[in-house]
CSV table of C-alpha atoms and ligand atoms in Angstrom, one decimal:
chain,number,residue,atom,x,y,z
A,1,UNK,CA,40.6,-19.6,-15.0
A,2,UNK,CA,43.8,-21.0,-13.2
A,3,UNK,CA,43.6,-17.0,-11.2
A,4,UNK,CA,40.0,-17.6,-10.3
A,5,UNK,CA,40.6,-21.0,-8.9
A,6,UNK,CA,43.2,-19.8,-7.2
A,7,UNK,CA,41.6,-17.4,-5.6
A,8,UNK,CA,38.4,-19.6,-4.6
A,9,UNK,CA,41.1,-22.3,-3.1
A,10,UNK,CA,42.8,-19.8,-1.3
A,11,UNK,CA,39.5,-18.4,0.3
A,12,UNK,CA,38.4,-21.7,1.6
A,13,UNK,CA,41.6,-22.6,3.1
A,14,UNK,CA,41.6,-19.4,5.0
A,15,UNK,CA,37.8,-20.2,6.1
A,16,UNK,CA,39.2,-23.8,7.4
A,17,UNK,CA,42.2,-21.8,8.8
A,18,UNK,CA,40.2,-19.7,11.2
A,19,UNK,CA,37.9,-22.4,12.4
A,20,UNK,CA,35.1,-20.4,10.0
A,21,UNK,CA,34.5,-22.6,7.1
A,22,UNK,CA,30.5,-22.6,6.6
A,23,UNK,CA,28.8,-25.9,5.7
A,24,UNK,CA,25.8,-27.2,5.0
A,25,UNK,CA,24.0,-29.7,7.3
A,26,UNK,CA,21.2,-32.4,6.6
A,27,UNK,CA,18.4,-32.3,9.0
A,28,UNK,CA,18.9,-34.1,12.5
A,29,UNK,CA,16.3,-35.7,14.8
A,30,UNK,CA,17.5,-33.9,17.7
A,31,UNK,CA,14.8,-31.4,19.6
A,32,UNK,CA,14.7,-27.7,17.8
A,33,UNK,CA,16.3,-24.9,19.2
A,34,UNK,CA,17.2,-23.6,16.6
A,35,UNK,CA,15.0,-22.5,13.6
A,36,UNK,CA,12.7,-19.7,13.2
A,37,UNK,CA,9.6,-21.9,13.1
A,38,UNK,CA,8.6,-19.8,16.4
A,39,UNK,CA,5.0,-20.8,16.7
A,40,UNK,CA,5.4,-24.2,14.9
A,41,UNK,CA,3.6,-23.3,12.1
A,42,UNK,CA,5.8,-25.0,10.0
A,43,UNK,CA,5.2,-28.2,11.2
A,44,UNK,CA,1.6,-27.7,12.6
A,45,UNK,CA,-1.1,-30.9,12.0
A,46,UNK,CA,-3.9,-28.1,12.3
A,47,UNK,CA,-2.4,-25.4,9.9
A,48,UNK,CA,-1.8,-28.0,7.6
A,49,UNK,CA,-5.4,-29.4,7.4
A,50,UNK,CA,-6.5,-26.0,7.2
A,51,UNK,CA,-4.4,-25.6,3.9
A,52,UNK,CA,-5.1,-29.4,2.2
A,53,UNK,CA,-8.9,-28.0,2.8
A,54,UNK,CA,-8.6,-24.7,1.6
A,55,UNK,CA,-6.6,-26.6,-1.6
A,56,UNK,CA,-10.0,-28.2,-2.6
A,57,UNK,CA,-11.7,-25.0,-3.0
A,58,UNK,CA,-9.0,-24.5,-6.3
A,59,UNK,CA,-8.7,-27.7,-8.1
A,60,UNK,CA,-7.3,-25.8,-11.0
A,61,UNK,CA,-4.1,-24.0,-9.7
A,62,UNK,CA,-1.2,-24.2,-11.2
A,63,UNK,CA,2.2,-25.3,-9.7
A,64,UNK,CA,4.4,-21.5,-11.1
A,65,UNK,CA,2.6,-18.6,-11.6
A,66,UNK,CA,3.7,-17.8,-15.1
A,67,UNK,CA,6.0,-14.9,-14.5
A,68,UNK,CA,6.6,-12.0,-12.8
A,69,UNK,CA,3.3,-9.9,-11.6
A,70,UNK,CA,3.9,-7.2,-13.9
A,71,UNK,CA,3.5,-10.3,-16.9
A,72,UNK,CA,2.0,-13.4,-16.4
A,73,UNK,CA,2.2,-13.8,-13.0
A,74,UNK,CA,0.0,-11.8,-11.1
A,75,UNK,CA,-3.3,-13.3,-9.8
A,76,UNK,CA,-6.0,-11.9,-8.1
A,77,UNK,CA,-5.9,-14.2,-5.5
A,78,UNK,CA,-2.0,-12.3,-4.7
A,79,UNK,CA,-3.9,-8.9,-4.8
A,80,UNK,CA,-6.5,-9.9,-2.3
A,81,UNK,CA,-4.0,-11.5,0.0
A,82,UNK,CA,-2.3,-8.5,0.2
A,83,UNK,CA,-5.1,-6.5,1.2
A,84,UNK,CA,-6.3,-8.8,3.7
A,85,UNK,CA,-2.7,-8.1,4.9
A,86,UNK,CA,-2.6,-4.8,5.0
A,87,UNK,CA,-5.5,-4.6,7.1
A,88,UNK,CA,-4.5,-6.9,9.5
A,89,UNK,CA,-1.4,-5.0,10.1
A,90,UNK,CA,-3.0,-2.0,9.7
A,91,UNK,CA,-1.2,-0.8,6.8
A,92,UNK,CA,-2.4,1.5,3.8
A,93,UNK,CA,-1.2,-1.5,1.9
A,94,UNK,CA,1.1,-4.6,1.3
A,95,UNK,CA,3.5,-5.6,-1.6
A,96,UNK,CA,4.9,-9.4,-1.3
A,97,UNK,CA,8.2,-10.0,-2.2
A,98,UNK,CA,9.6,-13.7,-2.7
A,99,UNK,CA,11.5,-13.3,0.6
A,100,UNK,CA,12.5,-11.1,2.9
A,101,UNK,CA,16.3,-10.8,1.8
A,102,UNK,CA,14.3,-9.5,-2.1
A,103,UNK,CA,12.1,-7.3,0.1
A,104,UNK,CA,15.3,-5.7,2.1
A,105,UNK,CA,17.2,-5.4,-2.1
A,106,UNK,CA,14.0,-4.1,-3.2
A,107,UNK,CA,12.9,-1.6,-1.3
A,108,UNK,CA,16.4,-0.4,0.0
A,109,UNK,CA,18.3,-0.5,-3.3
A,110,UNK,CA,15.2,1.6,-5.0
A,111,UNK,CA,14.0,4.3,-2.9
A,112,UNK,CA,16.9,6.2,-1.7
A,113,UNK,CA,18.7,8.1,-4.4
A,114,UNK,CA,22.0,9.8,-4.4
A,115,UNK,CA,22.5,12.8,-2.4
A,116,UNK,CA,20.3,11.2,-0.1
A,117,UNK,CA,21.5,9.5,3.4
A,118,UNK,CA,20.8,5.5,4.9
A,119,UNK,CA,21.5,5.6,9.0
A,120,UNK,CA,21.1,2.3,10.0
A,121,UNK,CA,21.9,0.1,13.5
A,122,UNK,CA,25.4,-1.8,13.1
A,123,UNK,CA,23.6,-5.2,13.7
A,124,UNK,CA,21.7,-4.7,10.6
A,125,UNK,CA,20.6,-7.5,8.4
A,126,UNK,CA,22.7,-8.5,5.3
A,127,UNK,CA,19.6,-8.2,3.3
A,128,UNK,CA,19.3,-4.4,4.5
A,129,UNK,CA,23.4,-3.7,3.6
A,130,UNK,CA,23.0,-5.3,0.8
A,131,UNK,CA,19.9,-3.0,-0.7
A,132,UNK,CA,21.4,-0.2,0.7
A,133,UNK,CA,25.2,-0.8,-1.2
A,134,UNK,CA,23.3,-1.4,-4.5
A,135,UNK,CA,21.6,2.1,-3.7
A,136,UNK,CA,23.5,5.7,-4.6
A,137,UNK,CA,22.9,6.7,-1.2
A,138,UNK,CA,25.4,7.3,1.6
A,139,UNK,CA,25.4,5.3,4.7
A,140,UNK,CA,26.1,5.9,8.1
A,141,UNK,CA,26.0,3.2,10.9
A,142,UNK,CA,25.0,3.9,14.4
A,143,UNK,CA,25.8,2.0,17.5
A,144,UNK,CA,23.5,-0.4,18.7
A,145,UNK,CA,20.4,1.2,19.8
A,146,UNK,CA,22.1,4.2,20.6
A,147,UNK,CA,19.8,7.3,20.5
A,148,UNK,CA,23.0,9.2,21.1
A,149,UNK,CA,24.7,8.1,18.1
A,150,UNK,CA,21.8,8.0,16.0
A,151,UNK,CA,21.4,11.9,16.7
A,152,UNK,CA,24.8,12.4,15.6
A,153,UNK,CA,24.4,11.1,12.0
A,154,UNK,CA,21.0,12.3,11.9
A,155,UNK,CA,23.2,15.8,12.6
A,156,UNK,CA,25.6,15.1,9.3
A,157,UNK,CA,23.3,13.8,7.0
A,158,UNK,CA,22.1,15.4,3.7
A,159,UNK,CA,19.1,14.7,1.3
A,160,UNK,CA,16.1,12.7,2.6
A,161,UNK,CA,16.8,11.0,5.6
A,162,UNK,CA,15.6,7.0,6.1
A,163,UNK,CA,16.4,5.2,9.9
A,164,UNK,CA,16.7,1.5,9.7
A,165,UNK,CA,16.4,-0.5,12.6
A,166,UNK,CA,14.9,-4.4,13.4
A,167,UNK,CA,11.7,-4.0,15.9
A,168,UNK,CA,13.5,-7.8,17.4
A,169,UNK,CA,17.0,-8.2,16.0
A,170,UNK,CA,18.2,-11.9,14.7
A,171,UNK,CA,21.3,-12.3,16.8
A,172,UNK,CA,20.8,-10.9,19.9
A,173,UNK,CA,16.8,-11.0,20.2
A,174,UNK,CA,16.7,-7.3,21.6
A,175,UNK,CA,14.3,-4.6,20.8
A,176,UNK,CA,14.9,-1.1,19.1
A,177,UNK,CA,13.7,2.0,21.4
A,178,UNK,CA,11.2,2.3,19.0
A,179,UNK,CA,9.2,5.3,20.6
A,180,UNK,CA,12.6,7.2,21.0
A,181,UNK,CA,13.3,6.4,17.5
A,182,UNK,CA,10.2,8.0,16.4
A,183,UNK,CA,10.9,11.0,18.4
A,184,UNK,CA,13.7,11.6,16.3
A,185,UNK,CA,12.8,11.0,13.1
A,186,UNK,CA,9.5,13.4,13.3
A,187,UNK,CA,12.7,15.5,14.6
A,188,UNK,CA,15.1,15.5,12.0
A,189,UNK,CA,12.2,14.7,8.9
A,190,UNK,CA,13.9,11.1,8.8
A,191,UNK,CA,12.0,8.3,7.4
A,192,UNK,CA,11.7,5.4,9.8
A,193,UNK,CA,11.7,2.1,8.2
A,194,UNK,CA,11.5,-1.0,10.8
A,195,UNK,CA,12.1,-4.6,9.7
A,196,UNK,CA,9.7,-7.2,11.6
A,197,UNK,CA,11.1,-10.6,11.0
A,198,UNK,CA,11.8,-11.4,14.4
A,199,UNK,CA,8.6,-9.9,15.8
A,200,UNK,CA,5.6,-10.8,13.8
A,201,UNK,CA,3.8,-13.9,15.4
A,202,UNK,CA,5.7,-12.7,18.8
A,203,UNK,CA,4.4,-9.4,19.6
A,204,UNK,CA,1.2,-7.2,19.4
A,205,UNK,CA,-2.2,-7.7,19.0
A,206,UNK,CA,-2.4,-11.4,17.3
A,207,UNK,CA,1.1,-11.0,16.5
A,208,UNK,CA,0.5,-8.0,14.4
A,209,UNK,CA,4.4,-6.4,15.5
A,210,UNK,CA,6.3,-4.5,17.7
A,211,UNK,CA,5.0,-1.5,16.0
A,212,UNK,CA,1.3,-2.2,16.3
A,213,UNK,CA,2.0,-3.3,19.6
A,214,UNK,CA,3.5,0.2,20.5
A,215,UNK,CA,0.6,2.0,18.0
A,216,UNK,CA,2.9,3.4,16.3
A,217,UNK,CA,1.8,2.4,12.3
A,218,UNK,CA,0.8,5.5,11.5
A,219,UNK,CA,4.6,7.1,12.4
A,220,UNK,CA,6.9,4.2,10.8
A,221,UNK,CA,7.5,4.8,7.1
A,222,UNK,CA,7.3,1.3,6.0
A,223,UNK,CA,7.8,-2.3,7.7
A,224,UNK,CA,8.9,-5.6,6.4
A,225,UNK,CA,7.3,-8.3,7.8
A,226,UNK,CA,8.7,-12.3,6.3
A,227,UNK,CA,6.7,-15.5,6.6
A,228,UNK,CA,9.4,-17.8,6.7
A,229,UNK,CA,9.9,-17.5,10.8
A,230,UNK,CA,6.9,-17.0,13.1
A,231,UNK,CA,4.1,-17.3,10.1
A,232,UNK,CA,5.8,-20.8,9.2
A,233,UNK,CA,5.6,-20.3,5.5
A,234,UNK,CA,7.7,-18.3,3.3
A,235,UNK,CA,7.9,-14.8,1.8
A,236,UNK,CA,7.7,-11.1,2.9
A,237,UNK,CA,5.6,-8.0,2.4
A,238,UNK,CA,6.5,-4.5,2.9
A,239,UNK,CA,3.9,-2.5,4.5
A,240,UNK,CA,3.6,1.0,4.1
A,241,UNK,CA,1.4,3.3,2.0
A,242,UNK,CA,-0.7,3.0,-1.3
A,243,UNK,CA,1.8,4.9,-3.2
A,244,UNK,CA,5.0,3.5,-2.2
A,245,UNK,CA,3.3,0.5,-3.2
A,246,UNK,CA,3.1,2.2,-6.6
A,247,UNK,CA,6.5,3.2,-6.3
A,248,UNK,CA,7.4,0.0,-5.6
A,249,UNK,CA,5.8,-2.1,-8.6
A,250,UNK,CA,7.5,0.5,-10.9
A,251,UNK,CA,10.9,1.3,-9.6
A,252,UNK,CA,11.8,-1.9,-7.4
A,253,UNK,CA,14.1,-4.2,-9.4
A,254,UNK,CA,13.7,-6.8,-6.9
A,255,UNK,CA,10.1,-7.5,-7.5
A,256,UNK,CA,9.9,-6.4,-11.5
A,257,UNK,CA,12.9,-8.7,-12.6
A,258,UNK,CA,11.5,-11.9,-10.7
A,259,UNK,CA,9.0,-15.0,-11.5
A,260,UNK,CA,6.3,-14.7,-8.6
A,261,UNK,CA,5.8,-17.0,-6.1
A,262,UNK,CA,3.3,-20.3,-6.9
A,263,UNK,CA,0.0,-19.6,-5.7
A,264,UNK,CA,0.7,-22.5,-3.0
A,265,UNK,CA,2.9,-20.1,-1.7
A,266,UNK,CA,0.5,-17.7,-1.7
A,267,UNK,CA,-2.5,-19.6,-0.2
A,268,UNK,CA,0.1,-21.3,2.5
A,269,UNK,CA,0.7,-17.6,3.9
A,270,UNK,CA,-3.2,-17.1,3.9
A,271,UNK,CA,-4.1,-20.0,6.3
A,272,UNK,CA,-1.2,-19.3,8.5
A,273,UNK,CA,-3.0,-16.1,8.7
A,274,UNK,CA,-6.1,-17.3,9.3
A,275,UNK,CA,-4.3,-20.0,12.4
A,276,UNK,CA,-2.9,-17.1,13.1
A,277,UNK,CA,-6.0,-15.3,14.5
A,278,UNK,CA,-7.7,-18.4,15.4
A,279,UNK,CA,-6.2,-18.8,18.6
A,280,UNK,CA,-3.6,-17.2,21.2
A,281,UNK,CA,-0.5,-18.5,20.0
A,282,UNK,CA,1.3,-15.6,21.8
A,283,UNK,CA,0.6,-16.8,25.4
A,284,UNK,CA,1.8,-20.0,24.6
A,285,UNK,CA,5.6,-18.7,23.5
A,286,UNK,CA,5.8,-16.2,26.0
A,287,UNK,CA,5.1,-18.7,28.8
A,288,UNK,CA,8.0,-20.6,27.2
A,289,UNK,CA,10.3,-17.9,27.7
A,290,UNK,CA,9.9,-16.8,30.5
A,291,UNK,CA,10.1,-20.5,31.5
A,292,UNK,CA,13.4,-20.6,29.7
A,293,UNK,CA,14.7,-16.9,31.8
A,294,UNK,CA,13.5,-17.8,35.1
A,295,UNK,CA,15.3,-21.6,34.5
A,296,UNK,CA,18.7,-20.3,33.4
A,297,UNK,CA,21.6,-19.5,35.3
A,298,UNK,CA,24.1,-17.2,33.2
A,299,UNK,CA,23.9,-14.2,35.1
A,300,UNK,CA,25.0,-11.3,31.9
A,301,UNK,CA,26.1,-13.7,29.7
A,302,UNK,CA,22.1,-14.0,29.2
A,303,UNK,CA,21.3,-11.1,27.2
A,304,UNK,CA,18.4,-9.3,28.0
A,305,UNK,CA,15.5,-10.3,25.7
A,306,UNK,CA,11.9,-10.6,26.0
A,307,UNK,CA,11.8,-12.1,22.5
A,308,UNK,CA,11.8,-15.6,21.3
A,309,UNK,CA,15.7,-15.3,20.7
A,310,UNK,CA,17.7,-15.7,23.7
A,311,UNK,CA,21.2,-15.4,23.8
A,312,UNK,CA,24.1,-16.6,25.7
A,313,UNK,CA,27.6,-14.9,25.0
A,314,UNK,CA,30.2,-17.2,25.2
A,315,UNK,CA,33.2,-15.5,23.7
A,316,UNK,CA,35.9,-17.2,21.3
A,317,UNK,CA,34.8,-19.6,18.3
A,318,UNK,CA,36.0,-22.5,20.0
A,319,UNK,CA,34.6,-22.2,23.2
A,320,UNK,CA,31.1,-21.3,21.9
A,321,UNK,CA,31.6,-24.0,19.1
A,322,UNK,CA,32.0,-26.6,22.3
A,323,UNK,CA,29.1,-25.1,24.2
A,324,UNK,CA,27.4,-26.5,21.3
A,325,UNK,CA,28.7,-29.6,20.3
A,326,UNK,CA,28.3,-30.9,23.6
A,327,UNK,CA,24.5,-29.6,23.8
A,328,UNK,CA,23.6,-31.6,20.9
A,329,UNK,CA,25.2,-34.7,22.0
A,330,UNK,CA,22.4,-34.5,24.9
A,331,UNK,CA,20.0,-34.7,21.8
A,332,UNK,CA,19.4,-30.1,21.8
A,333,UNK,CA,19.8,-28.4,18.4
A,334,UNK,CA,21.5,-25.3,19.8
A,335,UNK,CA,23.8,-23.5,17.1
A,336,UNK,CA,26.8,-21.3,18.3
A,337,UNK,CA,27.4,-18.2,16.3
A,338,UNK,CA,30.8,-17.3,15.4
A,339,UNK,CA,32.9,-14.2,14.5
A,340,UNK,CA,32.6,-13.1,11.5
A,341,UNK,CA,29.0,-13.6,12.2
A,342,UNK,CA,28.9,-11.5,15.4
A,343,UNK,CA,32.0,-9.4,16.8
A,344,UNK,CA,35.1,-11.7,17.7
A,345,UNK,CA,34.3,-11.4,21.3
A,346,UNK,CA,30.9,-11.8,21.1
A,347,UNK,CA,30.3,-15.4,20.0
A,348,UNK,CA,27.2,-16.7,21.6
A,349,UNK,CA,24.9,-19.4,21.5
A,350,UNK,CA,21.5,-18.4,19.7
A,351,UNK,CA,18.8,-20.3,21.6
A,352,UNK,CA,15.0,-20.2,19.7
A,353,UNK,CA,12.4,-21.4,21.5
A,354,UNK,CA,9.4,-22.5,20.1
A,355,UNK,CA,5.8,-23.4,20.8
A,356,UNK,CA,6.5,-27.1,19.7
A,357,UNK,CA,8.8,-27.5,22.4
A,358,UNK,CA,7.9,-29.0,25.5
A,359,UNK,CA,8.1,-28.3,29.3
A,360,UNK,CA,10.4,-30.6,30.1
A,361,UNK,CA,12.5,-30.1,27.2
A,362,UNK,CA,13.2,-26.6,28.4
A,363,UNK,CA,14.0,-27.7,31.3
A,364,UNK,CA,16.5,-30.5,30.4
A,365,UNK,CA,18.2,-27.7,28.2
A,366,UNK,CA,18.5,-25.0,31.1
A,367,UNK,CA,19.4,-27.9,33.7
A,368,UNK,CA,22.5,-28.4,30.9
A,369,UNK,CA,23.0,-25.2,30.2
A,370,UNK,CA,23.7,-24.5,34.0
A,371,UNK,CA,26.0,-27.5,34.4
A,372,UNK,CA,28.1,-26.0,31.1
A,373,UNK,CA,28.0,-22.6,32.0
B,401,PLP,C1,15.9,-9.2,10.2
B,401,PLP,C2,15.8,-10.0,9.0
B,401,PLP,N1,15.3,-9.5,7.9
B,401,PLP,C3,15.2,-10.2,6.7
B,401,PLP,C4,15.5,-11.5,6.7
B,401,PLP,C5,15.4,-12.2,5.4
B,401,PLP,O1,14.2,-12.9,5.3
B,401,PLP,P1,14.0,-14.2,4.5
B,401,PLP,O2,14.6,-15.3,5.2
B,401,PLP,O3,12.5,-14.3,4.2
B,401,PLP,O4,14.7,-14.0,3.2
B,401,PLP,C6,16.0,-12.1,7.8
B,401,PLP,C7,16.3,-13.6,7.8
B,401,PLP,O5,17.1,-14.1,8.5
B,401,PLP,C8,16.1,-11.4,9.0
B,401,PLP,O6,16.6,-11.9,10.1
């Protein structure tokens, strides 16, 4: 017990030593840019009516659902929200997960076996190295949206081949070559799996995706798309055919081994579904940022990003830590992310805008920004 201890001490005191000990923060009154609530969905007066509504027409739900969906807990009311999915997106099919961290485990840690080979972008999500490292596969990483170096690992790997790449990725708010990327799988017989988080709401048709939006479904292995940003609710599905569904619900440890969502959940993600289509939410954010690009004055620093993440590198944890702290004294929830989050370097400030931000705010925020910068 005393080694343990020991060792947990001496971990945080090398956090607090680099400037890098995480915390966690009680909500704040000051204006959002900062969560993945993209659309406002989260927080939406409309969305929500539609759901308290909806709630009447099932007076007797339960609050859990009884277990996982291979036990008690599937419903049919799951099934047929996954269909409904599936052809929005227009996928063979759709599996939920209970987020999209267990969607990234489950499919990832399941499908490739040993002998076969992961290539996947260094900015990855966790959730993806994570699946991957509980998988027997070998990985190799590829520079950032480099074709280049993706062709050379496509070169040296053995067994079946899966790419895995973000369509918008979370820290820096840029875009895979996705077109390119399909090129080269057909090429080298590589499965292409693309993680949507970042996209879904954003781009496409209705905020169907990236891939949609490129009409490219029928060449991307599978997709994982999460509710818990642009859709306002929480979850994940993976998209793909009917038979890696199959393969899923019998091999995926991530979705056999876990109580399933409440139906609330469940009938949340529905109606933002339903908002979703209602209306052209899309316009609305895109007018945003490119309000927010044509405002700011950062020359490079600004990465390039047609996405609702927009990033501006200010390198060292202490600088971009102030760039911060001083933003949300003016009343802005701006969060700077540090090394060992991003490269030491490359520590930025991750602005998210949002449809539930106004005009002016933007404004007031890039008018700041400038006088920082
Ligand atoms: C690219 C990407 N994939 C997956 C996830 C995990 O999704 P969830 O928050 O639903 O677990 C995230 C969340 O930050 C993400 O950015």
């Amino acid at each position: 017990m005393k080694d343990i201890n020991t060792f947990i001490s001496e971990s945080l005191q090398q956090r607090i030593k680099n400037h890098s000990l995480r915390t966690l923060k009680p909500e704040n009154s000051l204006v959002d840019f900062c969560s993945n609530d993209y659309l406002g969905f989260s927080r939406s007066k409309e969305l929500k009516a539609l759901f308290e509504n909806e709630l009447k027409n099932y007076p007797d739900y339960r609050l859990g659902s009884g277990g996982s969906r291979l036990l008690a807990g599937n419903h049919s009311f799951t099934e047929s929200l996954e269909n409904k999915i599936a052809i929005f997106h227009d996928a063979e099919s759709a599996m939920i997960y209970n987020s999209g961290f267990d969607a990234n485990v489950g499919l990832f840690s399941s499908l490739p076996q040993r002998g076969d080979t992961i290539i996947s972008d260094e900015y990855i999500h966790a959730s993806i190295i994570d699946g991957i490292r509980l998988s027997h596969a070998s990985r190799f990483v590829f520079r950032h949206n480099n074709l280049t170096s993706l062709e050379h690992k496509l070169k040296l790997a053995k067994g079946k081949i899966f790419i895995v790449v973000e369509s918008v990725y979370s820290m820096d708010g840029d875009e895979a070559p996705l077109k390119e990327m399909v090129k080269l799988a057909k090429q080298y017989n590589a499965a292409l799996i693309v993680d949507e988080a970042h996209a879904v709401g954003i781009f496409g048709d209705s905020g169907r995706g990236v891939v949609h939006e490129l009409g490219l479904c029928n060449d991307v292995f599978a997709r994982i798309i999460t509710f818990g940003k642009a859709l306002g609710t929480h979850g994940a599905a993976i998209l793909g055919s009917s038979q890696l569904r199959s393969y899923l619900i019998n091999f995926s440890r991530a979705f056999i081994y876990t109580t399933a969502a409440p139906f609330l959940n469940h009938l949340a993600i529905q109606c933002a579904y339903v908002y979703l289509k209602s209306r052209d939410h899309q316009s609305d954010i895109h007018q945003r940022i490119k309000l927010f690009r044509q405002s700011i004055k950062a020359g490079p620093k600004l990465l390039d990003s047609r996405s609702a993440i927009q990033i501006i590198v200010i390198p060292g944890n202490n600088k971009a830590r102030e760039a911060a702290r001083l933003i949300q004294q003016e009343g802005f929830d701006v969060r700077a992310i540090l090394s060992p989050s991003v490269a030491a370097g490359s520590e930025r400030l991750r602005i998210c805008l949002h449809n539930h931000n106004l005009t002016t705010e933007i404004k007031n925020l890039c008018e700041l920004l400038n006088r920082i910068l």
